[in-house]
Tab-separated table of N, CA and C in Angstrom:
chain	number	residue	atom	x	y	z
A	1	MET	N	48.539	122.415	174.310
A	1	MET	CA	49.354	121.701	174.344
A	1	MET	C	50.584	121.622	175.300
A	2	SER	N	51.101	120.336	175.658
A	2	SER	CA	52.070	120.382	177.130
A	2	SER	C	53.645	120.658	176.185
A	3	GLU	N	54.340	121.486	177.186
A	3	GLU	CA	55.890	121.547	176.859
A	3	GLU	C	56.403	121.135	176.366
A	4	THR	N	56.427	119.221	176.609
A	4	THR	CA	57.226	118.308	176.272
A	4	THR	C	56.500	117.596	174.622
A	5	GLN	N	55.631	118.274	174.204
A	5	GLN	CA	54.869	117.594	173.143
A	5	GLN	C	56.080	117.340	171.690
A	6	ALA	N	56.662	115.953	171.341
A	6	ALA	CA	57.201	115.671	170.482
A	6	ALA	C	56.903	116.525	169.032
A	7	ASP	N	58.280	116.985	168.300
A	7	ASP	CA	58.559	117.557	166.909
A	7	ASP	C	58.686	116.511	166.170
A	8	SER	N	58.548	116.605	164.943
A	8	SER	CA	58.831	116.073	163.644
A	8	SER	C	58.968	116.904	162.773
A	9	TYR	N	60.438	116.187	162.003
A	9	TYR	CA	60.792	116.996	160.784
A	9	TYR	C	60.946	116.173	159.290
A	10	ILE	N	60.289	116.524	158.680
A	10	ILE	CA	60.982	115.600	157.334
A	10	ILE	C	62.185	115.719	157.132
A	11	ILE	N	62.653	114.814	156.851
A	11	ILE	CA	64.391	114.304	155.974
A	11	ILE	C	64.472	114.222	154.399
A	12	LEU	N	63.594	113.459	154.256
A	12	LEU	CA	63.862	113.024	153.013
A	12	LEU	C	62.495	113.266	152.016
A	13	ASN	N	62.136	114.121	151.440
A	13	ASN	CA	60.761	114.229	150.669
A	13	ASN	C	60.373	113.958	149.506
A	14	ALA	N	59.541	113.024	148.942
A	14	ALA	CA	59.241	112.063	147.972
A	14	ALA	C	60.687	112.036	147.143
A	15	VAL	N	61.653	111.302	147.608
A	15	VAL	CA	62.430	111.092	146.828
A	15	VAL	C	61.918	110.123	145.583
A	16	THR	N	62.877	110.172	144.723
A	16	THR	CA	62.650	108.913	143.786
A	16	THR	C	63.323	107.960	143.013
A	17	THR	N	64.542	108.586	144.005
A	17	THR	CA	65.572	107.587	143.463
A	17	THR	C	66.793	107.235	144.999
A	18	THR	N	67.911	106.401	144.963
A	18	THR	CA	68.543	106.318	146.236
A	18	THR	C	68.900	107.983	146.494
A	19	ALA	N	69.095	108.299	147.425
A	19	ALA	CA	69.266	109.334	148.344
A	19	ALA	C	69.987	109.074	150.017
A	20	THR	N	70.291	110.093	150.107
A	20	THR	CA	70.756	110.163	151.924
A	20	THR	C	70.467	111.579	152.156
A	21	SER	N	69.562	111.801	153.485
A	21	SER	CA	69.813	113.179	154.128
A	21	SER	C	71.091	113.987	154.298
A	22	SER	N	70.434	115.103	154.883
A	22	SER	CA	71.624	115.639	155.556
A	22	SER	C	71.949	114.917	156.926
A	23	GLU	N	72.715	114.902	157.691
A	23	GLU	CA	72.700	114.395	159.057
A	23	GLU	C	72.072	115.826	159.586
A	24	LEU	N	71.890	114.976	160.610
A	24	LEU	CA	70.736	115.878	162.273
A	24	LEU	C	71.396	115.593	163.512
A	25	LEU	N	72.115	116.365	164.170
A	25	LEU	CA	72.006	116.814	165.381
A	25	LEU	C	70.775	116.734	166.333
A	26	LEU	N	70.567	115.791	167.028
A	26	LEU	CA	69.286	116.248	167.579
A	26	LEU	C	69.509	115.930	169.144
A	27	GLY	N	68.896	116.728	169.895
A	27	GLY	CA	68.896	116.957	171.654
A	27	GLY	C	68.487	116.173	172.138
A	28	SER	N	67.660	115.227	172.026
A	28	SER	CA	66.951	113.985	172.627
A	28	SER	C	67.660	112.434	172.206
A	29	ASP	N	67.331	111.826	173.299
A	29	ASP	CA	67.993	110.279	172.875
A	29	ASP	C	66.574	109.734	172.888
A	30	SER	N	65.524	109.832	172.512
A	30	SER	CA	64.433	109.503	172.105
A	30	SER	C	64.079	109.545	170.621
A	31	LYS	N	64.330	108.565	169.474
A	31	LYS	CA	64.008	109.228	168.362
A	31	LYS	C	63.317	108.329	168.096
A	32	THR	N	62.010	108.725	166.895
A	32	THR	CA	61.020	107.344	166.273
A	32	THR	C	61.622	108.256	164.730
A	33	PHE	N	61.509	107.239	163.769
A	33	PHE	CA	61.425	107.330	162.308
A	33	PHE	C	60.532	106.467	161.599
A	34	GLN	N	59.799	107.205	160.733
A	34	GLN	CA	58.831	106.487	159.855
A	34	GLN	C	59.112	107.015	158.657
A	35	ALA	N	58.801	105.690	157.787
A	35	ALA	CA	59.006	106.439	156.323
A	35	ALA	C	57.370	105.525	155.944
A	36	LYS	N	57.567	106.718	154.417
A	36	LYS	CA	55.924	106.427	154.202
A	36	LYS	C	56.514	106.246	152.614
A	37	GLY	N	55.677	105.644	151.914
A	37	GLY	CA	55.939	105.858	150.435
A	37	GLY	C	54.279	105.099	149.344
A	38	ALA	N	55.027	105.216	147.860
A	38	ALA	CA	53.495	104.932	147.369
A	38	ALA	C	54.328	104.999	145.475
A	39	THR	N	53.553	104.343	144.843
A	39	THR	CA	54.042	104.423	143.442
A	39	THR	C	52.646	104.891	142.849
A	40	SER	N	52.570	105.513	141.865
A	40	SER	CA	51.370	105.967	140.656
A	40	SER	C	50.649	105.027	140.170
A	41	SER	N	51.150	103.631	139.808
A	41	SER	CA	50.702	102.800	139.471
A	41	SER	C	51.540	101.393	139.976
A	42	GLY	N	50.534	100.450	139.564
A	42	GLY	CA	51.146	98.979	140.159
A	42	GLY	C	51.717	99.246	141.603
A	43	THR	N	52.771	98.322	141.445
A	43	THR	CA	53.607	97.469	142.792
A	43	THR	C	55.310	98.099	142.538
A	44	GLY	N	55.935	98.157	144.157
A	44	GLY	CA	57.100	98.510	144.015
A	44	GLY	C	57.504	98.491	145.539
A	45	ALA	N	59.418	98.737	146.122
A	45	ALA	CA	59.473	98.562	147.101
A	45	ALA	C	60.510	99.430	147.119
A	46	ALA	N	60.372	99.543	148.337
A	46	ALA	CA	61.975	100.490	148.933
A	46	ALA	C	62.560	100.003	150.528
A	47	THR	N	63.725	100.327	150.466
A	47	THR	CA	64.339	100.080	151.801
A	47	THR	C	65.049	101.396	151.971
A	48	ILE	N	64.774	101.707	153.049
A	48	ILE	CA	65.671	102.808	153.834
A	48	ILE	C	66.372	102.508	155.355
A	49	VAL	N	67.551	102.884	155.112
A	49	VAL	CA	68.510	102.623	156.339
A	49	VAL	C	68.599	103.680	157.192
A	50	ILE	N	68.487	103.697	158.365
A	50	ILE	CA	68.770	104.934	159.518
A	50	ILE	C	69.967	104.676	159.553
A	51	GLU	N	70.813	105.432	159.965
A	51	GLU	CA	72.343	105.570	160.464
A	51	GLU	C	72.662	106.485	161.359
A	52	VAL	N	74.009	106.139	162.130
A	52	VAL	CA	73.824	107.116	163.190
A	52	VAL	C	75.500	107.063	163.362
A	53	THR	N	76.025	108.297	163.827
A	53	THR	CA	77.142	108.188	164.270
A	53	THR	C	77.598	108.939	165.252
A	54	ASN	N	78.394	109.005	165.990
A	54	ASN	CA	78.920	110.382	167.308
A	54	ASN	C	79.816	111.216	166.503
A	55	ASP	N	80.617	110.894	165.421
A	55	ASP	CA	81.699	111.723	164.918
A	55	ASP	C	81.431	111.485	162.885
A	56	LEU	N	81.365	112.952	162.631
A	56	LEU	CA	81.007	113.127	161.285
A	56	LEU	C	82.439	112.436	160.432
A	57	THR	N	83.731	112.351	161.127
A	57	THR	CA	84.649	111.488	160.927
A	57	THR	C	84.846	110.458	160.525
A	58	TRP	N	83.856	109.700	161.467
A	58	TRP	CA	83.638	108.031	161.602
A	58	TRP	C	82.974	107.512	160.343
A	59	PRO	N	83.288	106.351	160.246
A	59	PRO	CA	81.902	106.085	159.797
A	59	PRO	C	80.559	106.075	160.317
A	60	TRP	N	79.375	106.076	159.200
A	60	TRP	CA	78.269	105.586	159.833
A	60	TRP	C	77.408	104.213	159.895
A	61	LEU	N	76.707	104.257	161.065
A	61	LEU	CA	76.771	102.622	161.518
A	61	LEU	C	75.076	102.528	161.203
A	62	THR	N	74.331	101.387	160.838
A	62	THR	CA	72.908	100.775	160.741
A	62	THR	C	72.406	100.665	162.236
A	63	LEU	N	71.551	101.379	162.111
A	63	LEU	CA	70.818	101.025	163.136
A	63	LEU	C	69.308	100.543	163.295
A	64	GLY	N	69.099	100.677	161.835
A	64	GLY	CA	68.017	99.885	161.278
A	64	GLY	C	67.554	99.962	159.960
A	65	THR	N	66.591	98.802	159.730
A	65	THR	CA	66.215	99.495	158.191
A	65	THR	C	65.053	99.168	158.125
A	66	ILE	N	64.158	99.895	157.128
A	66	ILE	CA	62.622	100.211	157.116
A	66	ILE	C	62.257	99.006	155.713
A	67	THR	N	61.641	98.212	155.335
A	67	THR	CA	61.259	97.978	154.232
A	67	THR	C	59.884	98.241	153.818
A	68	LEU	N	59.647	98.696	152.507
A	68	LEU	CA	58.242	98.957	152.121
A	68	LEU	C	57.703	98.397	151.215
A	69	VAL	N	57.026	97.866	150.912
A	69	VAL	CA	56.237	97.197	149.578
A	69	VAL	C	55.126	98.543	149.354
A	70	LEU	N	55.252	98.740	148.420
A	70	LEU	CA	54.553	100.052	147.908
A	70	LEU	C	53.612	99.660	146.909
A	71	GLY	N	52.639	100.720	147.160
A	71	GLY	CA	51.354	100.393	145.700
A	71	GLY	C	50.826	101.791	145.712
A	72	THR	N	49.897	101.916	145.223
A	72	THR	CA	49.219	103.348	144.824
A	72	THR	C	48.355	103.924	145.923
A	73	ILE	N	48.204	102.871	147.321
A	73	ILE	CA	47.987	103.840	148.731
A	73	ILE	C	49.078	103.765	149.280
A	74	ALA	N	49.360	104.827	150.179
A	74	ALA	CA	50.735	104.966	150.617
A	74	ALA	C	50.447	103.916	151.733
A	75	THR	N	52.007	103.312	151.816
A	75	THR	CA	52.252	102.268	152.829
A	75	THR	C	53.433	103.267	153.655
A	76	ALA	N	53.151	102.620	155.168
A	76	ALA	CA	54.371	102.896	156.115
A	76	ALA	C	55.084	102.092	156.931
A	77	ASP	N	55.912	102.304	157.247
A	77	ASP	CA	56.429	101.402	159.094
A	77	ASP	C	57.687	102.660	159.386
A	78	GLY	N	58.067	102.024	160.344
A	78	GLY	CA	59.282	102.701	161.262
A	78	GLY	C	59.703	101.979	162.473
A	79	LEU	N	60.543	102.679	163.115
A	79	LEU	CA	61.568	102.019	164.160
A	79	LEU	C	61.633	103.182	165.057
A	80	ALA	N	62.151	102.740	166.025
A	80	ALA	CA	62.357	103.995	167.619
A	80	ALA	C	63.659	103.760	167.893
A	81	MET	N	63.924	104.353	168.453
A	81	MET	CA	65.795	104.421	169.372
A	81	MET	C	65.404	105.180	170.459
A	82	LEU	N	66.335	104.197	171.230
A	82	LEU	CA	66.734	104.912	172.582
A	82	LEU	C	67.602	105.008	173.031
A	83	ALA	N	68.821	106.253	172.752
A	83	ALA	CA	70.068	105.982	172.440
A	83	ALA	C	70.652	107.376	172.360
A	84	GLY	N	71.930	107.485	172.873
A	84	GLY	CA	72.027	109.051	172.699
A	84	GLY	C	73.244	109.343	171.625
A	85	TRP	N	72.950	108.632	170.127
A	85	TRP	CA	73.643	109.058	169.377
A	85	TRP	C	73.771	110.079	168.904
A	86	LYS	N	74.831	111.159	168.491
A	86	LYS	CA	74.551	112.317	168.247
A	86	LYS	C	74.397	112.991	166.981
A	87	TYR	N	74.790	111.812	165.823
A	87	TYR	CA	74.175	112.253	164.453
A	87	TYR	C	73.240	110.859	164.142
A	88	VAL	N	72.425	111.556	163.490
A	88	VAL	CA	71.603	110.710	162.404
A	88	VAL	C	71.106	110.879	161.288
A	89	ARG	N	70.993	110.331	160.179
A	89	ARG	CA	70.499	110.410	158.893
A	89	ARG	C	69.817	109.073	158.437
A	90	ALA	N	68.954	109.050	157.251
A	90	ALA	CA	68.174	108.300	156.532
A	90	ALA	C	68.974	108.183	154.872
A	91	ARG	N	69.018	107.041	154.634
A	91	ARG	CA	69.240	106.676	153.372
A	91	ARG	C	68.649	105.782	152.376
A	92	VAL	N	67.713	106.072	151.762
A	92	VAL	CA	66.759	105.267	150.676
A	92	VAL	C	68.172	104.352	149.325
A	93	SER	N	68.048	103.039	149.914
A	93	SER	CA	68.980	102.361	149.521
A	93	SER	C	68.735	101.663	148.324
A	94	ALA	N	67.391	102.064	148.231
A	94	ALA	CA	66.872	100.842	146.848
A	94	ALA	C	65.672	101.147	146.801
A	95	ILE	N	64.742	101.430	145.756
A	95	ILE	CA	63.635	102.337	145.086
A	95	ILE	C	62.886	101.174	144.048
A	96	SER	N	62.022	100.903	143.600
A	96	SER	CA	61.428	100.561	142.778
A	96	SER	C	60.151	100.689	142.610
A	97	GLY	N	59.484	100.777	141.202
A	97	GLY	CA	58.027	100.819	141.237
A	97	GLY	C	57.766	102.281	140.003
A	98	THR	N	56.568	101.868	139.177
A	98	THR	CA	56.056	103.082	138.393
A	98	THR	C	55.692	104.030	139.483
A	99	GLY	N	56.577	105.333	139.556
A	99	GLY	CA	56.078	106.953	140.252
A	99	GLY	C	56.572	106.480	141.456
A	100	ALA	N	57.433	105.639	141.948
A	100	ALA	CA	57.486	105.390	143.177
A	100	ALA	C	58.362	106.455	144.096
A	101	ALA	N	57.791	106.597	144.971
A	101	ALA	CA	58.225	108.083	145.955
A	101	ALA	C	58.237	107.982	147.370
A	102	VAL	N	59.008	108.290	148.101
A	102	VAL	CA	59.755	107.988	149.157
A	102	VAL	C	59.843	109.035	150.134
A	103	SER	N	59.484	109.261	151.459
A	103	SER	CA	59.896	109.964	152.499
A	103	SER	C	59.916	109.604	153.764
A	104	VAL	N	60.708	110.487	154.596
A	104	VAL	CA	61.300	109.929	155.640
A	104	VAL	C	60.818	110.876	156.679
A	105	ALA	N	60.322	111.026	157.945
A	105	ALA	CA	60.370	111.702	159.098
A	105	ALA	C	61.006	110.810	160.188
A	106	VAL	N	61.942	112.103	161.156
A	106	VAL	CA	61.986	111.788	162.429
A	106	VAL	C	61.777	112.421	163.363
A	107	GLY	N	61.075	111.862	164.151
A	107	GLY	CA	60.067	112.416	165.256
A	107	GLY	C	61.114	112.373	167.206
A	108	ILE	N	61.195	113.607	167.707
A	108	ILE	CA	62.007	113.474	168.872
A	108	ILE	C	61.286	114.531	170.260
Protein backbone atom coordinates (compact mmCIF):
# COMPACT_ATOMS: atom_id res chain seq x y z
CA MET A 1 0.00 0.00 0.00
CA SER A 2 1.07 3.54 -0.69
CA GLU A 3 2.24 5.90 2.04
CA THR A 4 -0.28 8.42 0.69
CA GLN A 5 -3.30 6.14 1.06
CA ALA A 6 -6.41 7.90 2.33
CA ASP A 7 -7.81 7.29 5.81
CA SER A 8 -11.46 7.23 6.80
CA TYR A 9 -13.07 8.01 10.15
CA ILE A 10 -16.64 7.33 11.24
CA ILE A 11 -17.81 10.51 12.94
CA LEU A 12 -21.46 9.55 13.50
CA ASN A 13 -22.34 5.88 13.94
CA ALA A 14 -25.90 4.57 13.50
CA VAL A 15 -27.60 7.64 14.99
CA THR A 16 -31.38 7.38 15.24
CA THR A 17 -32.21 10.98 16.19
CA THR A 18 -30.90 14.40 15.27
CA ALA A 19 -27.26 14.58 16.37
CA THR A 20 -24.04 16.51 15.82
CA SER A 21 -20.59 14.95 15.69
CA SER A 22 -17.63 16.33 17.58
CA GLU A 23 -15.52 18.75 15.62
CA LEU A 24 -12.55 17.26 13.79
CA LEU A 25 -9.25 19.00 13.24
CA LEU A 26 -7.98 17.41 10.03
CA GLY A 27 -4.56 17.86 8.49
CA SER A 28 -5.38 17.89 4.80
CA ASP A 29 -7.28 20.16 2.46
CA SER A 30 -8.90 17.30 0.56
CA LYS A 31 -11.78 15.70 2.42
CA THR A 32 -14.72 13.56 1.42
CA PHE A 33 -17.89 12.97 3.39
CA GLN A 34 -20.11 9.93 2.97
CA ALA A 35 -23.41 9.31 4.69
CA LYS A 36 -25.32 6.04 4.70
CA GLY A 37 -28.60 5.03 6.21
CA ALA A 38 -31.39 2.49 6.27
CA THR A 39 -34.64 1.64 8.01
CA SER A 40 -35.70 -1.60 9.66
CA SER A 41 -38.96 -1.54 7.66
CA GLY A 42 -40.64 0.79 5.20
CA THR A 43 -39.19 4.04 3.98
CA GLY A 44 -37.78 7.16 5.56
CA ALA A 45 -35.47 10.07 4.94
CA ALA A 46 -32.46 11.80 6.47
CA THR A 47 -30.78 15.15 6.02
CA ILE A 48 -27.11 15.50 6.96
CA VAL A 49 -25.43 18.92 7.04
CA ILE A 50 -21.64 19.09 6.73
CA GLU A 51 -20.35 22.17 8.54
CA VAL A 52 -16.99 23.96 8.68
CA THR A 53 -15.28 26.72 10.64
CA ASN A 54 -11.78 28.13 11.10
CA ASP A 55 -12.34 29.06 14.75
CA LEU A 56 -14.46 27.19 17.29
CA THR A 57 -15.69 30.46 18.83
CA TRP A 58 -17.18 31.54 15.47
CA PRO A 59 -20.43 30.27 13.94
CA TRP A 60 -20.36 27.08 11.86
CA LEU A 61 -20.94 27.45 8.10
CA THR A 62 -22.77 24.97 5.89
CA LEU A 63 -20.38 23.35 3.42
CA GLY A 64 -23.05 21.12 1.91
CA THR A 65 -26.12 19.02 2.58
CA ILE A 66 -26.58 15.30 1.94
CA THR A 67 -30.16 14.07 1.58
CA LEU A 68 -30.92 10.34 1.76
CA VAL A 69 -34.08 8.44 0.92
CA LEU A 70 -34.02 5.50 3.32
CA GLY A 71 -35.30 1.96 2.90
CA THR A 72 -34.46 -1.49 4.20
CA ILE A 73 -31.44 -1.64 1.85
CA ALA A 74 -28.77 0.90 2.78
CA THR A 75 -28.43 4.00 0.62
CA ALA A 76 -25.49 6.40 0.55
CA ASP A 77 -24.39 9.71 -0.89
CA GLY A 78 -21.53 12.10 -0.32
CA LEU A 79 -19.65 15.23 -1.18
CA ALA A 80 -16.05 16.32 -1.60
CA MET A 81 -14.17 19.37 -0.37
CA LEU A 82 -10.93 20.88 -1.61
CA ALA A 83 -10.43 23.72 0.84
CA GLY A 84 -8.40 24.42 3.94
CA TRP A 85 -11.12 24.71 6.58
CA LYS A 86 -9.61 23.98 9.98
CA TYR A 87 -12.58 22.19 11.59
CA VAL A 88 -15.37 20.05 10.17
CA ARG A 89 -18.37 18.26 11.66
CA ALA A 90 -21.51 16.45 10.55
CA ARG A 91 -25.00 17.18 11.80
CA VAL A 92 -28.08 15.03 11.24
CA SER A 93 -30.76 17.72 11.05
CA ALA A 94 -33.68 15.39 10.26
CA ILE A 95 -34.33 11.66 10.27
CA SER A 96 -37.53 9.66 9.83
CA GLY A 97 -38.68 6.11 9.28
CA THR A 98 -39.15 2.95 11.33
CA GLY A 99 -35.81 1.99 12.84
CA ALA A 100 -34.02 4.63 10.75
CA ALA A 101 -30.29 4.97 11.44
CA VAL A 102 -27.61 7.05 9.74
CA SER A 103 -23.81 7.00 9.84
CA VAL A 104 -21.31 9.53 8.49
CA ALA A 105 -17.65 8.97 7.61
CA VAL A 106 -14.99 11.47 6.58
CA GLY A 107 -12.11 10.53 4.32
CA ILE A 108 -8.83 12.40 4.32
